[in-house]
Short mmCIF file of C-alpha atoms in Angstrom, two decimals:
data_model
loop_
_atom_site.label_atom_id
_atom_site.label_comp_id
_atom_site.label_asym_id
_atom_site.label_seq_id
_atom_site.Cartn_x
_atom_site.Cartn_y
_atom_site.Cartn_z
CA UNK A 1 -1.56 -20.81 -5.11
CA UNK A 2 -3.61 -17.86 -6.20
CA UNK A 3 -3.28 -14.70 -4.93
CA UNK A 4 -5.43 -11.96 -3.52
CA UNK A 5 -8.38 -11.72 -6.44
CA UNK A 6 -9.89 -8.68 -6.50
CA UNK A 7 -13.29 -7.79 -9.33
CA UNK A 8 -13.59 -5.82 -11.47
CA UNK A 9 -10.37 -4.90 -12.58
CA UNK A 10 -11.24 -1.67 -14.13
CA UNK A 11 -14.54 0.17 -13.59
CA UNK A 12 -16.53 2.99 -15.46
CA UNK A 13 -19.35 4.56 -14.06
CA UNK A 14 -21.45 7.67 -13.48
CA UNK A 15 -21.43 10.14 -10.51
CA UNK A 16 -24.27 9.31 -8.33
CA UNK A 17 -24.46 5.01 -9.42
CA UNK A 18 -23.49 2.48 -7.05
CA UNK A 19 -20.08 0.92 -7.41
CA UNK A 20 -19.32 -2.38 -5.59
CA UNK A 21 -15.79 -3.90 -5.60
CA UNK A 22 -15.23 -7.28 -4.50
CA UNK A 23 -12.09 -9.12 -3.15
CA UNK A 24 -11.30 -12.66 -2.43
CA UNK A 25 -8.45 -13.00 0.49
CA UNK A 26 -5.71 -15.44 -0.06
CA UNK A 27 -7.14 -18.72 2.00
CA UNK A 28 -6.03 -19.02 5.63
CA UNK A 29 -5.67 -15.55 6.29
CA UNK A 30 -7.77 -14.27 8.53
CA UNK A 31 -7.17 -10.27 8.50
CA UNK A 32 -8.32 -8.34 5.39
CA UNK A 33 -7.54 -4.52 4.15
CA UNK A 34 -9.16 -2.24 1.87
CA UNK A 35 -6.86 0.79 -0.05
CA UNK A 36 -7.23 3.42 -1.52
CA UNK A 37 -4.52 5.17 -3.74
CA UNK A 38 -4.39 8.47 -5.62
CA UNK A 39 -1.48 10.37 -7.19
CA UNK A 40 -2.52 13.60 -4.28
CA UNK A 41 -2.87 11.26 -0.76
CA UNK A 42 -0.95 8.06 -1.53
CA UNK A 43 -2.08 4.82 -0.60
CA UNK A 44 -4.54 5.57 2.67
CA UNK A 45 -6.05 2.42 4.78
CA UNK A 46 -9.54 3.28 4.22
CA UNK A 47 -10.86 -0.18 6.90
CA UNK A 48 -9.77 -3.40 7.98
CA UNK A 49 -11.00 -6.81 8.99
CA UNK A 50 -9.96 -9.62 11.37
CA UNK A 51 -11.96 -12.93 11.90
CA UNK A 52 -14.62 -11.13 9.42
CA UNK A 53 -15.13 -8.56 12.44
CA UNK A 54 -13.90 -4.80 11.17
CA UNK A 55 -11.43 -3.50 13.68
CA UNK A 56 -10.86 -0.17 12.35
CA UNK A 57 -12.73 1.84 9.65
CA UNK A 58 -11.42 5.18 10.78
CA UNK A 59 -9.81 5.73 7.06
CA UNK A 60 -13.44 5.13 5.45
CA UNK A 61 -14.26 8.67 4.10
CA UNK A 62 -17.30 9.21 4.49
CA UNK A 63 -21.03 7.62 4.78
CA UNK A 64 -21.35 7.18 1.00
CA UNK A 65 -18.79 4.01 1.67
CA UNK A 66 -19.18 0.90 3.35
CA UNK A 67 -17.99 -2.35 3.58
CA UNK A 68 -18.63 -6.00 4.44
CA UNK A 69 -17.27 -9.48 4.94
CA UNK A 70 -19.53 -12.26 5.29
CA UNK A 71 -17.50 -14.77 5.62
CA UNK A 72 -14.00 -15.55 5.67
CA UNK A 73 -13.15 -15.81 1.86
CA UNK A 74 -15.16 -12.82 0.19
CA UNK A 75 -15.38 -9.01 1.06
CA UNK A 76 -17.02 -6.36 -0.66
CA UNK A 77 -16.81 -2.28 -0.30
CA UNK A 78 -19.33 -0.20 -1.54
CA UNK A 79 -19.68 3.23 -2.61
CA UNK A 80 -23.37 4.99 -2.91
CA UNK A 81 -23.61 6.91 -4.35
CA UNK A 82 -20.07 7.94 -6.27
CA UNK A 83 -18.70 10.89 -7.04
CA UNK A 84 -15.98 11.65 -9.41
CA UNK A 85 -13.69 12.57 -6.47
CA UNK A 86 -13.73 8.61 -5.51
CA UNK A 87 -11.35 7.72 -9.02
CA UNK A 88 -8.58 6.02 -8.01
CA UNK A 89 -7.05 2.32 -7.87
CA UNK A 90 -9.12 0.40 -4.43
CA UNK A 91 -6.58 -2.38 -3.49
CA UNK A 92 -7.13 -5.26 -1.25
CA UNK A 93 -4.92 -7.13 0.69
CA UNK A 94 -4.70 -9.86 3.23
CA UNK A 95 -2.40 -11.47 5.52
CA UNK A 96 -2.50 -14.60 8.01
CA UNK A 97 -1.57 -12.67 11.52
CA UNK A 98 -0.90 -9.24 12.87
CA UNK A 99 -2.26 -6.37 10.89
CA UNK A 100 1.51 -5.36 11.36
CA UNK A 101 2.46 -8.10 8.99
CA UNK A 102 3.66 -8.33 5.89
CA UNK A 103 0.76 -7.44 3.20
CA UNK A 104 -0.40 -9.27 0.40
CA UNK A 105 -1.97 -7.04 -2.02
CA UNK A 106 -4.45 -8.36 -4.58
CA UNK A 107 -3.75 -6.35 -8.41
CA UNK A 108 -6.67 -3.19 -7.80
CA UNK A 109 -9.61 -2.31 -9.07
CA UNK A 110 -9.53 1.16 -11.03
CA UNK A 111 -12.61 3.11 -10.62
CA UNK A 112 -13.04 5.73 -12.50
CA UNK A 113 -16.31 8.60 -11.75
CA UNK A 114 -17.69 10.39 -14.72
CA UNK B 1 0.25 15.24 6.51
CA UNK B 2 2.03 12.32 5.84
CA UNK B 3 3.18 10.57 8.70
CA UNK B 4 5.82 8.99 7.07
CA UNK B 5 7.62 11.26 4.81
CA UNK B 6 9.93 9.78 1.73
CA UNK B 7 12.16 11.85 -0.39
CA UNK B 8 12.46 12.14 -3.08
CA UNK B 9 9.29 12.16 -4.59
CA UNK B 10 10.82 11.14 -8.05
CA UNK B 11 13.90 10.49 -9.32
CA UNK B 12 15.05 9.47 -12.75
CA UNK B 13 18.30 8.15 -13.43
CA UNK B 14 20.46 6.18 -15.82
CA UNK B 15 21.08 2.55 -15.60
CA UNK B 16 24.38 1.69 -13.52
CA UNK B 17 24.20 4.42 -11.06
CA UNK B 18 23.56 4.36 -7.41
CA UNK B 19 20.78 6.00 -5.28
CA UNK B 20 18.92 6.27 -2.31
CA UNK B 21 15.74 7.00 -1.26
CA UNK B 22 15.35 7.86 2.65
CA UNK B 23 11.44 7.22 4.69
CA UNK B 24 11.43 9.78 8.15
CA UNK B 25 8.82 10.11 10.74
CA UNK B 26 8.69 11.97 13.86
CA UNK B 27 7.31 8.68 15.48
CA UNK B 28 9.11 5.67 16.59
CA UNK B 29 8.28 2.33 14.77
CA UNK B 30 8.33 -0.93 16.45
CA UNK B 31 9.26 -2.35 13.07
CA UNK B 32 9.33 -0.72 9.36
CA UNK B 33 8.57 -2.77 5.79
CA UNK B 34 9.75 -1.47 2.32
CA UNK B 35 7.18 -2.58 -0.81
CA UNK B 36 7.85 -1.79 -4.48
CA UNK B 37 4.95 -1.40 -6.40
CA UNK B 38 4.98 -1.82 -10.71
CA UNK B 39 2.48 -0.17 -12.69
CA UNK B 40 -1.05 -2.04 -12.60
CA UNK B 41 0.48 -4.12 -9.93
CA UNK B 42 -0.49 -4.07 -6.13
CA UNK B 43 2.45 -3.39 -4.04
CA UNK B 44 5.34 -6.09 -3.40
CA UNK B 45 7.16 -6.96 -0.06
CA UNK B 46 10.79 -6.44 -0.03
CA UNK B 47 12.14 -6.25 3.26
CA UNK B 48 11.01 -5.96 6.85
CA UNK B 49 13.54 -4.24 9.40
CA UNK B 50 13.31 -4.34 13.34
CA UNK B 51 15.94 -3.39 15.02
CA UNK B 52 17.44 0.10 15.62
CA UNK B 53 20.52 0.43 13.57
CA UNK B 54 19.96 -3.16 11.44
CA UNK B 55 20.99 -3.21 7.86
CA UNK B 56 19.85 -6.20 5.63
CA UNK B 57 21.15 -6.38 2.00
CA UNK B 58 18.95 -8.03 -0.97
CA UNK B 59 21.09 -8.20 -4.20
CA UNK B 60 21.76 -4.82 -4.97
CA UNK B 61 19.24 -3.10 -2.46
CA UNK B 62 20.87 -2.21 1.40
CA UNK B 63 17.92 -1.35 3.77
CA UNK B 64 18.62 0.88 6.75
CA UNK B 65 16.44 1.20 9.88
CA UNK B 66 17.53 4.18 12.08
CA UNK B 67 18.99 3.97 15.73
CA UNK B 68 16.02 5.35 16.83
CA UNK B 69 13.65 3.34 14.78
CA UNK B 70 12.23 6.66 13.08
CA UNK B 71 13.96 6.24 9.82
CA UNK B 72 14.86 4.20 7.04
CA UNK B 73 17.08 4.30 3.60
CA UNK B 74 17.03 2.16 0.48
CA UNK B 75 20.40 2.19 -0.94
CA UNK B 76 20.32 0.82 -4.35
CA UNK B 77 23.84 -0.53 -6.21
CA UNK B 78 24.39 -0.15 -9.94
CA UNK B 79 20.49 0.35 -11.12
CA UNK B 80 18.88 -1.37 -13.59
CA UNK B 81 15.67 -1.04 -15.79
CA UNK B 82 14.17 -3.42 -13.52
CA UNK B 83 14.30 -1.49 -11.06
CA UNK B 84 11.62 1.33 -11.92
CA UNK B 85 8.66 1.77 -9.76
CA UNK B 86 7.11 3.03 -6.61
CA UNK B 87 9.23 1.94 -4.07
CA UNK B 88 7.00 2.41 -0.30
CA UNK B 89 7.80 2.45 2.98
CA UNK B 90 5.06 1.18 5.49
CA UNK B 91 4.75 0.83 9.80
CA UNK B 92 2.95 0.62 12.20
CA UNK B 93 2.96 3.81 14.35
CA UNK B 94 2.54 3.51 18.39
CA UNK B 95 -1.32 3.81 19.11
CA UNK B 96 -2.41 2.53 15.74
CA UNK B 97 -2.47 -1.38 14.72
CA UNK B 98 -2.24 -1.50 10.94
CA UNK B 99 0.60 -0.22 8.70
CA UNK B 100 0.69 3.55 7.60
CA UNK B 101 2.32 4.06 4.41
CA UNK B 102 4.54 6.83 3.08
CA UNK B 103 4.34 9.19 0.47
CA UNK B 104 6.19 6.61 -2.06
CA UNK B 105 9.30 7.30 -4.50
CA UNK B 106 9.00 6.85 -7.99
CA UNK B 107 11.67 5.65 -9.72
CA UNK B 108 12.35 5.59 -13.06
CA UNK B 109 15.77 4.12 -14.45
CA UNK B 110 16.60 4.71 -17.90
CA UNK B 111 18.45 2.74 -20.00
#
């Protein structure tokens, strides 16, 4: 069975585009995380998703991020417009009950801000 | 500040020998989770502990979760190469409903 798919893999950009990550949750689970982690703060919950609905986005830094889930099998999070301070590996991760569950965490997306 | 504190940060040490690597918290978990995590790699389950005082055993690794469900160790046996990485604790702190994680340990075990 595949695993927690996240795209791009690695990402190169300029401060000030628009960066979009994308993740595809593992089928049949039904809650859904975005990461981020950095060598300084670790791996911090930035939001997360249950049914599609977000539950809590108090990690999200600020307004320049966002993120969606349309539907049960794709979620994106968006940054606009990026600034070099938002390098780091964005993971994704789903599981099929309680957020306090064991996580399944898709293989990152490195963004790098020039 | 990290809400769940590991120590050490790093550690680097030679295959065969034996080491642990401790998670504290000033708040009480109702249950605590241990990931490793290998370069380009999201982070792995290893263990999930839930009772005060428990201590399960995988292979080589002993897990520890504290009387007071505030604290953890990783005890691990005889290391081996394959056991480098960033080993993470992770739970779920009264109030909150999705994991917090720790500061991480890197390992690295040389050969």
């Amino acid at each position: 069975d595949a695993g927690v798919i996240q795209s791009p893999r690695h990402e190169v950009t300029e401060m000030g585009q628009e960066v979009t990550l994308r993740c595809k949750p593992i089928s049949g689970h039904n809650s859904l995380f975005w990461y981020r982690q950095t060598m300084m703060r670790g791996l911090e919950l930035l939001i997360y998703f249950n049914n599609n609905v977000p539950i809590d986005d108090s990690g999200m830094p600020e307004d320049r991020f966002s993120a969606k889930m349309p539907n049960a099998s794709f979620s994106t999070l968006k940054i606009q417009p990026s600034e070099p301070r938002d390098s780091a590996v964005y993971f994704c991760a789903s599981n099929p009950g309680l957020a306090a569950n064991e996580q399944f965490f898709g293989p990152g997306t490195r963004l790098t801000v020039l | 500040t990290q809400l769940l504190e590991q120590s050490p940060q790093f550690l680097s040490i030679q295959e065969g020998e034996n080491l642990t690597v401790y998670c504290n918290s000033s708040s009480v978990f109702s249950s605590l989770q241990w990931y490793r995590q290998e370069p380009g790699e999201g982070p792995v389950l290893l263990v999930t502990v839930v009772t005060g005082g428990e201590v399960k055993k995988l292979k080589r690794l002993t897990f520890q979760f504290g009387d007071a469900r505030k604290d953890s160790s990783l005890h691990i046996t005889a290391a081996q190469t394959g056991d480098t990485g960033l080993y993470l604790c992770a739970g779920v702190i009264t109030g909150r409903r999705a994991l917090t994680f720790g500061s991480g340990t890197r390992l690295q075990v040389q050969p």
